[in-house]
XYZ file of C-alpha atoms in Angstrom:
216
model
C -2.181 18.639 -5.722
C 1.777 19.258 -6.710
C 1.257 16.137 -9.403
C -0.843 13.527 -10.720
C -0.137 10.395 -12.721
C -1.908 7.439 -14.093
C 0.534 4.802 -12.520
C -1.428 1.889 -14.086
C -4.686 1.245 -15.591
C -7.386 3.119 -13.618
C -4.677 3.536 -10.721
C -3.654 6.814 -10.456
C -1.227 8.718 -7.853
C -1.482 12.009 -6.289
C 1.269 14.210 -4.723
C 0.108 16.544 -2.088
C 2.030 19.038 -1.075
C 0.938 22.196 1.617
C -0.100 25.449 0.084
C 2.066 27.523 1.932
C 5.158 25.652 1.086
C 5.024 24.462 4.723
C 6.467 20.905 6.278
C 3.205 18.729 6.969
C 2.680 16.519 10.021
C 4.431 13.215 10.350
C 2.972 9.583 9.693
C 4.099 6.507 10.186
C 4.438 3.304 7.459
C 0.357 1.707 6.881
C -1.209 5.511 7.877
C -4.443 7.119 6.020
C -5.204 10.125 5.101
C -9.265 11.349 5.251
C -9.949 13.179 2.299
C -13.136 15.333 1.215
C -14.942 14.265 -2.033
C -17.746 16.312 -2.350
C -20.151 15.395 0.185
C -18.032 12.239 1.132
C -15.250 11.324 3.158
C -13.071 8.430 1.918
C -9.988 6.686 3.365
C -6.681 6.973 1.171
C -3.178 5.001 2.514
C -0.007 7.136 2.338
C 2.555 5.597 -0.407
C 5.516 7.205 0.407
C 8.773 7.069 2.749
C 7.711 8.068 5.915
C 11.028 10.256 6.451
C 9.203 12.638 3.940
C 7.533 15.867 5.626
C 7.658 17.715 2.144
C 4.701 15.478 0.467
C 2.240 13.288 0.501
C 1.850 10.479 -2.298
C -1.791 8.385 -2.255
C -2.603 6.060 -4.992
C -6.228 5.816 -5.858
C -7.610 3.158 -8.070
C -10.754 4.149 -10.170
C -13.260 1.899 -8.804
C -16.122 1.402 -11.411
C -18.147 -1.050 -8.856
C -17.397 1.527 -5.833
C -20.098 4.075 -4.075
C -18.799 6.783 -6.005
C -16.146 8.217 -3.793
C -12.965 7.078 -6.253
C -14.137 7.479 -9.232
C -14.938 10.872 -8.541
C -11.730 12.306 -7.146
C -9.795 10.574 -9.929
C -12.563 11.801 -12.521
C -12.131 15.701 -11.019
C -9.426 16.107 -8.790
C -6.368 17.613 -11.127
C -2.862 18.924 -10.615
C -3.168 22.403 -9.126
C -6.399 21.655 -7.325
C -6.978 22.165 -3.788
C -8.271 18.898 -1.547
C -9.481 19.171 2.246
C -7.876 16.294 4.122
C -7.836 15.123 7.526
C -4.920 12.703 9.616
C -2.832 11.017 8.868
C -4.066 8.241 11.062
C -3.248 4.560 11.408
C -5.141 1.539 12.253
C -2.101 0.017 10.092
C 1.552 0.206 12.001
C 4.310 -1.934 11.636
C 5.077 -3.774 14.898
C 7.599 -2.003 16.451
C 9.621 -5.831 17.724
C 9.691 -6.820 14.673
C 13.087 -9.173 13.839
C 11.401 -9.976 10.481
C 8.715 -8.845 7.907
C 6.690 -10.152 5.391
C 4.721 -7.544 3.513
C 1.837 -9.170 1.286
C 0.201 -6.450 -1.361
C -2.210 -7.451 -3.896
C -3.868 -4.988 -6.414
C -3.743 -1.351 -5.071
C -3.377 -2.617 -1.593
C 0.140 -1.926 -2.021
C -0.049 1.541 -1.065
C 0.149 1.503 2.126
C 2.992 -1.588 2.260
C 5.142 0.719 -0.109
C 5.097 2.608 3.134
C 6.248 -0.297 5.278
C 8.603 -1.227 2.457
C 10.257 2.387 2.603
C 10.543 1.952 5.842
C 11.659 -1.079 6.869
C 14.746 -0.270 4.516
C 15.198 2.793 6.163
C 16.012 1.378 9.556
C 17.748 -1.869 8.062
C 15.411 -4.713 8.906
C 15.413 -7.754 7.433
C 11.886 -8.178 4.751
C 10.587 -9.530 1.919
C 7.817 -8.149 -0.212
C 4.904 -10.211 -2.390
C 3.491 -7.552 -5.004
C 0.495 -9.208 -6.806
C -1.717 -7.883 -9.453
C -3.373 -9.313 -12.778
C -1.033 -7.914 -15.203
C 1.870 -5.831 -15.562
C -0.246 -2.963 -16.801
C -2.181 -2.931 -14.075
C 0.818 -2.746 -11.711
C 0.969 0.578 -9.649
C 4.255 2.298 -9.104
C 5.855 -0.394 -10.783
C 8.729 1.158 -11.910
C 9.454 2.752 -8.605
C 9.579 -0.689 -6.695
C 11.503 -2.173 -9.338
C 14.235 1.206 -9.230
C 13.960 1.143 -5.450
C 17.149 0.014 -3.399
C 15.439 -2.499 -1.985
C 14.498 -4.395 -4.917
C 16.032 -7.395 -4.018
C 13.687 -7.747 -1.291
C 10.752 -7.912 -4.022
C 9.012 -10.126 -6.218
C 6.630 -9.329 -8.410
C 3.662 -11.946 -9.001
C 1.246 -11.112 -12.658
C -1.746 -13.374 -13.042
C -1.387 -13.815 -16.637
C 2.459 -14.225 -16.375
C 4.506 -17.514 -16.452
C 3.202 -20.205 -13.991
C 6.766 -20.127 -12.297
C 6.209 -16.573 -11.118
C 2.638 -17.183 -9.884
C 1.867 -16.356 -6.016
C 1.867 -19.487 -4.191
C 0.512 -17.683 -0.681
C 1.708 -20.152 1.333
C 5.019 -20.092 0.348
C 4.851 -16.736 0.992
C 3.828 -16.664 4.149
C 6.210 -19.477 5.391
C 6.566 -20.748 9.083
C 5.718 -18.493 12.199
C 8.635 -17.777 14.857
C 9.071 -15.451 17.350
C 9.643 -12.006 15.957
C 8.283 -12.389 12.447
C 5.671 -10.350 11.426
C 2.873 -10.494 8.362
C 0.993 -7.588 6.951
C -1.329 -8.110 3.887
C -3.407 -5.415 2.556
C -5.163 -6.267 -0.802
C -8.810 -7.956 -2.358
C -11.084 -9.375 0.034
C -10.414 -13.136 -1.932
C -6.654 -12.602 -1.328
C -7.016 -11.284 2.497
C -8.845 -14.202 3.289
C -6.826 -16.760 1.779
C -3.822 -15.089 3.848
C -6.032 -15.543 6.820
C -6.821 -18.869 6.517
C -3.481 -20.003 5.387
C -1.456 -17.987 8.011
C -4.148 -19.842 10.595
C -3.147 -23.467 9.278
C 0.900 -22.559 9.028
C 0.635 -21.637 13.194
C 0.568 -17.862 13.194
C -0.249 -16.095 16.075
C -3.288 -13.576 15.744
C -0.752 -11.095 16.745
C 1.884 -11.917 14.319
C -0.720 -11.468 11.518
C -1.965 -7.765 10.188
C -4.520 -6.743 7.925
C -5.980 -3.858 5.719
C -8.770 -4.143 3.795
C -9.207 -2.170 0.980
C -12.896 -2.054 -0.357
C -14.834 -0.165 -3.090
C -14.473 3.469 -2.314
């Protein structure tokens, strides 16, 4: 663990680096890592660029309500310690066709659509990216998607903000066509209302793509 940082409230990030100093493997944008807590293994998304062999960067959110699995590793797990993880793997890639994106992350789903974000920009493709939370101070990597060169591309949506800035999801998600893609990753209430809504707007099952992230 080269660094750790409390990105918002009870979000934290981690930086992993190899011991040896050594390149680690590739991943692509929406890949996990596994990662050894104690007697557990839970599921952590890959934040950063994808073009990065030099580091990893997870975000972890303390989940009081979980089975024990966060709140442990952000409890214990320190810069300087040593973690035991396995991947990356992903049940989470960006469509390779893709003329068009729309990335949807609520809460500390945005991990692994920072990812897609990164890399989208990378290779020049047109996208726009959703970032909802509650609050500003509870608003991982904040300043990082706000700093990023593709901050034009984002909007940020707080709960408790002005109603103008609000998410209106179906806005959002707009009218299907050929091409365009959708990925949300976020609360079960928000994934579902994507679902749904995506459904009624004419999406194609295969246009739409989902991560859930649950109480770890």
């Amino acid at each position: 663990v080269a660094a750790k940082r409390e990105e918002a409230a009870g979000i934290f990030s981690y930086e992993l680096v190899d011991p040896d100093g050594k390149d680690l493997p590739e991943f692509e944008a929406g890949a996990h890592l596994d990662v050894k807590i104690g007697d557990k293994i839970r599921q952590f998304s890959l934040s950063n660029a994808p073009s990065e062999r030099h580091r990893y960067v997870l975000g972890v959110q303390r989940e009081v309500a979980g089975r024990g699995g966060s709140a442990a590793f952000c409890d214990d797990v320190k810069e300087g310690d040593t973690v035991l993880i396995r991947g990356p793997h992903n049940l989470f890639p960006l469509a390779p066709d893709a003329t068009d994106t729309v990335l949807l992350a609520g809460g500390i789903g945005v991990t692994p659509i920072l990812a897609m974000a990164e890399r989208l920009h990378g290779l020049g493709l047109p996208f726009l990216f959703h970032y909802c939370t509650r609050s500003r101070a509870r608003t991982a990597f904040h300043d990082r998607v706000a700093g990023a060169e593709y901050n034009d591309k984002v909007q940020f949506h707080f709960d408790d903000g002005p109603e103008e800035q609000r998410p209106n999801l179906a806005a959002f998600i707009g009218a299907p066509r050929p091409g365009k893609h959708l990925y949300v990753c976020g609360p079960t209430v928000m994934m579902d209302s994507v679902v749904d809504l995506a459904k009624k707007q004419g999406w194609p099952d295969a246009q739409v793509h989902l991560e859930r992230f649950t109480g770890v």
